[in-house]
Short mmCIF file of N, CA and C in Angstrom, two decimals:
data_model
loop_
_atom_site.label_atom_id
_atom_site.label_comp_id
_atom_site.label_asym_id
_atom_site.label_seq_id
_atom_site.Cartn_x
_atom_site.Cartn_y
_atom_site.Cartn_z
N MET S 1193 153.90 120.23 144.55
CA MET S 1193 152.27 119.29 144.23
C MET S 1193 151.94 118.95 144.00
N LYS S 1194 150.66 118.80 144.78
CA LYS S 1194 150.67 117.09 145.38
C LYS S 1194 148.66 116.99 143.98
N LEU S 1195 148.31 115.74 143.30
CA LEU S 1195 148.00 115.67 142.44
C LEU S 1195 147.00 114.45 142.88
N ASN S 1196 145.27 114.96 142.74
CA ASN S 1196 144.65 113.88 143.00
C ASN S 1196 144.26 113.09 141.40
N MET S 1197 144.31 111.21 143.04
CA MET S 1197 144.68 111.04 141.35
C MET S 1197 142.83 109.82 141.97
N SER S 1198 142.48 110.00 142.69
CA SER S 1198 140.15 109.72 143.18
C SER S 1198 140.57 109.91 142.03
N LEU S 1199 139.79 108.98 141.80
CA LEU S 1199 138.08 108.44 139.80
C LEU S 1199 137.17 108.81 140.80
N TYR S 1200 136.08 110.20 140.17
CA TYR S 1200 134.97 110.53 141.08
C TYR S 1200 134.31 109.24 139.99
N SER S 1201 134.09 108.44 139.35
CA SER S 1201 133.04 107.04 139.01
C SER S 1201 132.77 106.52 140.93
N CYS S 1202 134.36 107.06 141.03
CA CYS S 1202 134.42 106.03 142.01
C CYS S 1202 134.15 105.98 143.23
N GLU S 1203 134.27 107.14 143.70
CA GLU S 1203 133.55 107.90 144.54
C GLU S 1203 131.91 107.88 144.12
N TYR S 1204 131.16 107.85 143.19
CA TYR S 1204 130.39 107.85 142.31
C TYR S 1204 128.92 106.33 142.85
N ALA S 1205 130.70 105.56 142.68
CA ALA S 1205 130.33 103.53 142.60
C ALA S 1205 129.75 103.68 143.65
N SER S 1206 130.41 104.25 145.09
CA SER S 1206 129.92 104.54 146.48
C SER S 1206 129.09 104.78 146.95
N THR S 1207 128.20 105.25 146.43
CA THR S 1207 126.23 106.01 147.03
C THR S 1207 125.90 105.69 145.70
N MET S 1208 125.81 104.56 145.65
CA MET S 1208 125.09 103.63 144.18
C MET S 1208 124.21 102.16 145.31
N ASN S 1209 122.88 102.52 145.15
CA ASN S 1209 122.43 101.83 146.05
C ASN S 1209 122.58 100.04 144.75
N ASN S 1210 122.75 99.16 146.07
CA ASN S 1210 122.78 98.25 145.17
C ASN S 1210 122.19 97.46 143.96
N ASN S 1211 120.62 98.15 144.01
CA ASN S 1211 120.36 97.90 142.54
C ASN S 1211 120.34 98.48 141.05
N GLU S 1212 120.64 99.92 141.99
CA GLU S 1212 121.54 100.56 140.61
C GLU S 1212 122.70 99.92 139.65
N LYS S 1213 123.77 99.34 140.60
CA LYS S 1213 125.42 98.19 140.81
C LYS S 1213 124.91 97.04 139.34
N LEU S 1214 123.68 96.70 140.15
CA LEU S 1214 122.79 95.19 139.47
C LEU S 1214 122.00 95.81 138.14
N LEU S 1215 122.09 96.35 137.61
CA LEU S 1215 121.19 96.88 136.60
C LEU S 1215 122.15 97.08 135.37
N LEU S 1216 123.18 98.12 136.33
CA LEU S 1216 124.41 98.23 134.93
C LEU S 1216 125.77 97.22 134.98
N ALA S 1217 125.46 95.63 135.74
CA ALA S 1217 126.14 94.99 135.37
C ALA S 1217 124.99 93.83 134.86
N ALA S 1218 123.95 94.26 134.44
CA ALA S 1218 122.55 93.81 133.90
C ALA S 1218 123.00 94.21 132.15
N LEU S 1219 123.46 95.89 131.96
CA LEU S 1219 123.93 96.04 131.22
C LEU S 1219 124.99 96.02 129.92
N GLY S 1220 125.47 94.79 130.79
CA GLY S 1220 127.45 94.39 130.79
C GLY S 1220 126.48 93.18 129.90
N LEU S 1221 125.91 92.26 130.07
CA LEU S 1221 125.29 90.89 130.62
C LEU S 1221 124.74 91.63 129.37
N LEU S 1222 123.82 92.56 128.52
CA LEU S 1222 122.62 92.05 127.76
C LEU S 1222 124.42 93.40 126.26
N GLY S 1223 125.13 93.74 126.13
CA GLY S 1223 125.98 93.56 125.81
C GLY S 1223 126.78 92.85 125.02
N PHE S 1224 126.95 92.16 126.41
CA PHE S 1224 127.60 90.61 125.62
C PHE S 1224 126.88 90.15 124.41
N PHE S 1225 125.95 89.39 125.36
CA PHE S 1225 124.61 88.53 125.06
C PHE S 1225 124.62 89.33 123.64
N ASN S 1226 123.91 90.09 123.33
CA ASN S 1226 123.50 90.73 122.29
C ASN S 1226 124.61 90.76 120.33
N GLY S 1227 125.80 90.79 120.99
CA GLY S 1227 126.43 90.25 120.07
C GLY S 1227 127.22 88.65 120.13
N ALA S 1228 126.86 87.88 121.04
CA ALA S 1228 127.29 86.94 120.89
C ALA S 1228 125.83 86.33 120.55
N PHE S 1229 124.91 86.44 121.15
CA PHE S 1229 123.92 86.20 119.41
C PHE S 1229 122.81 86.79 118.50
N ASP S 1230 124.24 87.62 118.10
CA ASP S 1230 123.51 88.37 116.75
C ASP S 1230 124.10 87.67 116.03
N GLN S 1231 125.31 87.57 116.51
CA GLN S 1231 126.30 86.50 115.59
C GLN S 1231 125.56 85.65 115.07
N TYR S 1232 125.86 84.63 116.18
CA TYR S 1232 125.20 82.88 116.36
C TYR S 1232 124.26 82.88 115.44
N TRP S 1233 122.56 83.64 115.29
CA TRP S 1233 121.98 83.97 114.81
C TRP S 1233 121.56 84.58 113.29
N ASN S 1234 122.53 85.20 113.63
CA ASN S 1234 122.34 86.66 111.72
C ASN S 1234 123.19 87.05 112.12
N SER S 1235 124.50 86.13 111.24
CA SER S 1235 125.37 86.64 111.09
C SER S 1235 125.57 87.78 110.13
N GLY S 1236 126.15 88.78 109.91
CA GLY S 1236 125.74 89.79 108.41
C GLY S 1236 124.73 90.19 108.22
N VAL S 1237 123.16 90.31 108.87
CA VAL S 1237 122.09 90.76 108.96
C VAL S 1237 122.83 92.17 110.28
N VAL S 1238 121.34 93.74 108.96
CA VAL S 1238 121.99 94.20 109.31
C VAL S 1238 121.23 95.22 110.42
N LEU S 1239 120.49 94.51 111.02
CA LEU S 1239 119.25 95.02 111.55
C LEU S 1239 117.98 93.84 111.78
N SER S 1240 118.76 92.71 112.41
CA SER S 1240 117.62 91.49 113.08
C SER S 1240 116.97 91.98 114.49
N PRO S 1241 116.35 90.23 114.53
CA PRO S 1241 114.92 90.25 115.57
C PRO S 1241 115.80 90.41 117.36
N VAL S 1242 116.91 90.14 116.35
CA VAL S 1242 117.46 89.98 118.10
C VAL S 1242 118.45 91.03 118.84
N ASP S 1243 118.42 91.96 117.36
CA ASP S 1243 118.50 93.18 117.31
C ASP S 1243 117.56 94.20 118.39
N MET S 1244 115.71 93.61 117.21
CA MET S 1244 115.52 94.36 118.96
C MET S 1244 115.62 93.39 119.92
N VAL S 1245 114.81 92.64 120.00
CA VAL S 1245 114.90 92.17 121.90
C VAL S 1245 116.00 92.83 122.89
N PHE S 1246 117.20 92.49 121.88
CA PHE S 1246 118.64 93.45 122.96
C PHE S 1246 118.00 94.78 123.60
N THR S 1247 117.03 95.72 122.35
CA THR S 1247 116.76 97.30 122.61
C THR S 1247 115.61 97.46 123.25
N VAL S 1248 115.07 97.05 123.55
CA VAL S 1248 114.12 96.87 124.24
C VAL S 1248 114.41 95.96 125.52
N ALA S 1249 115.31 95.14 125.24
CA ALA S 1249 115.73 94.66 127.11
C ALA S 1249 117.42 95.81 128.00
N THR S 1250 117.60 96.95 126.71
CA THR S 1250 118.53 96.98 126.99
C THR S 1250 118.01 98.49 127.19
N THR S 1251 116.80 99.01 126.39
CA THR S 1251 115.99 100.04 127.15
C THR S 1251 114.91 100.09 128.32
N ILE S 1252 114.99 98.96 128.56
CA ILE S 1252 114.73 98.66 130.46
C ILE S 1252 114.61 98.80 131.38
N VAL S 1253 116.38 98.32 130.76
CA VAL S 1253 117.75 98.67 132.17
C VAL S 1253 117.47 100.12 132.57
N LEU S 1254 117.43 101.01 131.26
CA LEU S 1254 118.43 101.83 131.15
C LEU S 1254 117.42 103.12 132.43
N PHE S 1255 116.41 102.28 131.49
CA PHE S 1255 115.02 103.60 132.75
C PHE S 1255 114.91 103.01 134.32
N SER S 1256 115.03 102.11 134.20
CA SER S 1256 115.16 101.42 135.10
C SER S 1256 116.42 102.06 135.31
N TRP S 1257 117.39 102.38 135.60
CA TRP S 1257 118.63 103.09 136.22
C TRP S 1257 118.65 104.07 136.38
N TYR S 1258 117.60 105.62 135.81
CA TYR S 1258 117.23 106.62 135.09
C TYR S 1258 116.72 106.91 136.53
N TYR S 1259 115.40 105.91 136.69
CA TYR S 1259 114.09 106.22 138.22
C TYR S 1259 115.03 105.92 139.13
N LEU S 1260 115.57 104.92 139.08
CA LEU S 1260 116.44 104.85 140.41
C LEU S 1260 117.30 105.42 140.68
N ASP S 1261 117.98 107.12 139.90
CA ASP S 1261 118.68 107.41 140.89
C ASP S 1261 118.61 108.67 140.20
N ALA S 1262 117.29 109.47 139.66
CA ALA S 1262 116.55 109.89 140.27
C ALA S 1262 116.03 110.11 140.96
N ARG S 1263 114.88 109.26 142.05
CA ARG S 1263 114.73 108.96 142.94
C ARG S 1263 116.32 108.02 144.13
N ARG S 1264 117.09 108.55 143.65
CA ARG S 1264 118.02 107.93 144.85
C ARG S 1264 118.33 109.64 145.02
N ILE S 1265 118.26 111.23 144.59
CA ILE S 1265 119.05 111.79 144.17
C ILE S 1265 117.81 113.12 144.44
N GLY S 1266 117.04 112.70 144.06
CA GLY S 1266 116.16 113.71 144.84
C GLY S 1266 115.19 114.70 143.24
N TYR S 1267 116.00 114.25 142.58
CA TYR S 1267 115.82 115.34 141.32
C TYR S 1267 114.18 114.62 141.04
N ARG S 1268 113.24 115.62 140.52
CA ARG S 1268 111.97 115.51 140.14
C ARG S 1268 112.11 114.94 138.53
N ARG S 1269 111.99 113.36 138.66
CA ARG S 1269 111.19 113.47 136.83
C ARG S 1269 109.87 114.87 136.38
N GLY S 1270 110.13 114.54 135.09
CA GLY S 1270 109.33 115.17 134.09
C GLY S 1270 108.25 113.70 133.38
N VAL S 1271 107.71 114.35 132.52
CA VAL S 1271 106.80 113.47 131.74
C VAL S 1271 107.96 113.69 129.87
N PRO S 1272 108.35 114.08 129.74
CA PRO S 1272 108.83 114.72 128.54
C PRO S 1272 110.15 113.89 128.39
N LEU S 1273 111.02 114.21 129.32
CA LEU S 1273 111.91 113.40 130.07
C LEU S 1273 111.96 112.15 129.88
N ASP S 1274 111.01 111.09 130.83
CA ASP S 1274 111.15 110.07 130.67
C ASP S 1274 110.99 109.69 129.31
N ILE S 1275 109.93 109.95 128.26
CA ILE S 1275 109.93 109.58 127.32
C ILE S 1275 111.10 109.63 126.46
N ALA S 1276 111.92 110.59 126.64
CA ALA S 1276 113.31 111.00 125.83
C ALA S 1276 114.21 109.95 126.32
N VAL S 1277 113.86 109.60 127.60
CA VAL S 1277 115.18 109.01 127.50
C VAL S 1277 114.27 107.54 127.11
N ILE S 1278 113.51 106.96 127.62
CA ILE S 1278 112.79 105.52 126.44
C ILE S 1278 113.08 105.74 124.72
N ALA S 1279 113.13 107.20 124.57
CA ALA S 1279 113.36 107.48 123.29
C ALA S 1279 114.24 106.92 122.68
N VAL S 1280 115.47 108.84 123.10
CA VAL S 1280 116.71 108.79 122.51
C VAL S 1280 117.56 109.27 123.69
N GLY S 1281 117.86 107.54 123.88
CA GLY S 1281 118.66 107.45 125.25
C GLY S 1281 120.03 108.54 125.16
N LEU S 1282 120.44 107.97 124.57
CA LEU S 1282 121.62 108.28 124.43
C LEU S 1282 121.40 109.81 124.93
N ILE S 1283 120.76 110.95 124.41
CA ILE S 1283 120.98 112.61 124.15
C ILE S 1283 120.54 112.65 125.18
N ALA S 1284 119.63 111.52 125.68
CA ALA S 1284 118.86 111.99 127.18
C ALA S 1284 119.39 112.36 128.55
N LEU S 1285 119.95 111.50 128.52
CA LEU S 1285 120.52 110.41 129.83
C LEU S 1285 121.96 111.98 129.49
N PRO S 1286 122.77 112.21 128.85
CA PRO S 1286 123.02 114.06 129.03
C PRO S 1286 122.97 114.50 129.47
N TYR S 1287 121.50 115.14 129.02
CA TYR S 1287 120.29 115.79 129.76
C TYR S 1287 120.46 115.76 130.52
N TYR S 1288 120.41 114.59 131.63
CA TYR S 1288 119.18 114.36 132.31
C TYR S 1288 121.00 115.10 133.69
N PHE S 1289 122.01 114.15 133.69
CA PHE S 1289 123.23 114.56 134.23
C PHE S 1289 123.36 115.54 135.13
N LEU S 1290 122.89 116.44 133.03
CA LEU S 1290 123.66 117.97 133.61
C LEU S 1290 122.14 118.78 134.45
N ARG S 1291 121.25 118.31 133.82
CA ARG S 1291 120.07 118.98 134.67
C ARG S 1291 120.50 118.60 135.77
N SER S 1292 120.18 117.61 136.18
CA SER S 1292 119.97 116.75 137.58
C SER S 1292 121.75 117.51 138.75
N ARG S 1293 122.75 117.93 137.58
CA ARG S 1293 124.02 117.77 138.90
C ARG S 1293 125.00 119.28 138.48
N GLY S 1294 123.66 119.76 137.81
CA GLY S 1294 124.39 121.25 137.26
C GLY S 1294 125.56 121.55 136.23
N ILE S 1295 126.51 121.57 136.05
CA ILE S 1295 127.79 121.49 134.34
C ILE S 1295 128.56 120.50 135.24
N ARG S 1296 129.30 122.09 136.36
CA ARG S 1296 131.00 120.87 136.46
C ARG S 1296 130.02 119.30 136.92
N LYS S 1297 129.68 118.65 137.12
CA LYS S 1297 129.21 117.69 138.27
C LYS S 1297 129.05 116.68 137.45
N GLY S 1298 127.33 116.76 136.31
CA GLY S 1298 127.35 116.18 135.10
C GLY S 1298 127.88 116.02 133.67
N ALA S 1299 129.24 116.99 133.71
CA ALA S 1299 130.27 117.54 132.64
C ALA S 1299 130.53 115.24 132.91
N LEU S 1300 131.53 115.36 134.18
CA LEU S 1300 131.95 113.93 135.02
C LEU S 1300 131.33 112.75 134.21
N TYR S 1301 129.50 113.82 134.78
CA TYR S 1301 128.97 112.49 134.53
C TYR S 1301 128.50 111.56 133.66
N VAL S 1302 128.37 112.69 131.85
CA VAL S 1302 128.59 112.02 130.64
C VAL S 1302 130.11 111.85 130.82
N GLY S 1303 130.47 112.61 130.86
CA GLY S 1303 132.26 111.78 130.99
C GLY S 1303 131.75 110.66 131.08
N GLY S 1304 130.92 109.54 132.10
CA GLY S 1304 131.29 108.41 132.55
C GLY S 1304 129.96 107.93 131.25
N PHE S 1305 128.88 108.85 131.55
CA PHE S 1305 128.16 108.00 130.85
C PHE S 1305 129.03 107.42 129.45
N VAL S 1306 129.51 108.01 128.59
CA VAL S 1306 130.66 108.32 127.55
C VAL S 1306 131.02 106.49 127.65
N LEU S 1307 131.93 106.66 129.15
CA LEU S 1307 132.65 105.32 128.99
C LEU S 1307 131.92 104.06 129.18
N ILE S 1308 130.86 104.55 129.76
CA ILE S 1308 129.87 103.12 129.62
C ILE S 1308 129.54 102.19 128.26
N VAL S 1309 129.72 104.78 127.68
CA VAL S 1309 128.48 103.83 126.49
C VAL S 1309 130.25 102.79 125.61
N ILE S 1310 131.36 103.76 125.52
CA ILE S 1310 131.76 102.98 124.66
C ILE S 1310 132.38 101.17 124.96
N ALA S 1311 132.41 100.27 126.77
CA ALA S 1311 132.17 99.76 127.16
C ALA S 1311 131.31 98.69 126.56
N TRP S 1312 130.24 99.03 126.53
CA TRP S 1312 129.48 98.31 126.37
C TRP S 1312 128.95 98.00 124.86
N LEU S 1313 129.98 99.07 124.03
CA LEU S 1313 130.22 97.82 122.63
C LEU S 1313 131.05 97.42 122.84
N LEU S 1314 132.00 97.53 123.25
CA LEU S 1314 133.03 96.55 123.18
C LEU S 1314 132.98 94.98 124.21
N LEU S 1315 132.36 95.40 125.25
CA LEU S 1315 131.29 93.94 125.41
C LEU S 1315 129.98 93.18 124.18
N GLU S 1316 129.69 94.04 123.52
CA GLU S 1316 128.96 93.75 122.55
C GLU S 1316 130.33 92.87 121.47
N LYS S 1317 130.86 93.53 121.14
CA LYS S 1317 132.22 93.14 119.74
C LYS S 1317 133.01 92.15 120.51
N THR S 1318 133.18 91.29 122.18
CA THR S 1318 133.49 90.21 122.92
C THR S 1318 132.25 89.21 122.08
N GLY S 1319 130.95 89.50 122.91
CA GLY S 1319 129.60 88.80 122.64
C GLY S 1319 130.93 88.73 121.33
N ALA S 1320 130.06 88.60 120.30
CA ALA S 1320 130.18 88.17 119.38
C ALA S 1320 131.79 87.78 118.89
N TYR S 1321 132.45 88.18 118.80
CA TYR S 1321 133.95 87.24 118.76
C TYR S 1321 133.98 85.44 119.59
N ALA S 1322 132.94 85.87 120.73
CA ALA S 1322 133.36 84.46 121.52
C ALA S 1322 132.21 83.37 121.32
N ALA S 1323 131.17 84.51 120.59
CA ALA S 1323 130.29 83.39 119.93
C ALA S 1323 131.17 82.39 118.35
N TYR S 1324 131.57 83.75 117.54
CA TYR S 1324 132.61 83.28 116.42
C TYR S 1324 133.70 81.66 116.23
N TYR S 1325 134.10 82.39 117.62
CA TYR S 1325 136.19 81.90 117.35
C TYR S 1325 135.34 80.64 118.75
N GLY S 1326 134.93 80.04 120.10
CA GLY S 1326 133.90 79.54 119.95
C GLY S 1326 133.35 78.61 119.54
N LEU S 1327 131.51 78.93 118.79
CA LEU S 1327 131.27 78.24 118.53
C LEU S 1327 130.68 77.73 116.98
N GLN S 1328 131.45 79.19 116.48
CA GLN S 1328 131.41 78.53 114.80
C GLN S 1328 133.03 78.63 113.57
N ARG S 1329 133.85 78.13 114.58
CA ARG S 1329 134.86 77.25 114.39
C ARG S 1329 135.20 76.50 114.22
#
């Protein structure tokens, strides 16, 4: 019995163009600096102006990635989905993956998206810890 140990995300990463890879890297940086700036300037505040700025920036990056991905695979975007990606990206992007790639392949992309969201949250916490232990102690 032979096990296939290749990750689907590695195959996808090789098909992404440089702009899409750059946007994913920018998303990671936004997560890190969101945590760091929020910890430094607004520690303990539930919803701060820093959060609002980073929410807008993250939304722009996610929509830009969605736009480039749809163009690359030839998926015809609609205005309602565009609005949904801007307004509720955590729901709309998994829907887009399932709709544009089918159930089986789309489910893999949804799983990758969940991992990216978890990585973003971890980077946000890492940024907060870096600001606290590096600058505030």
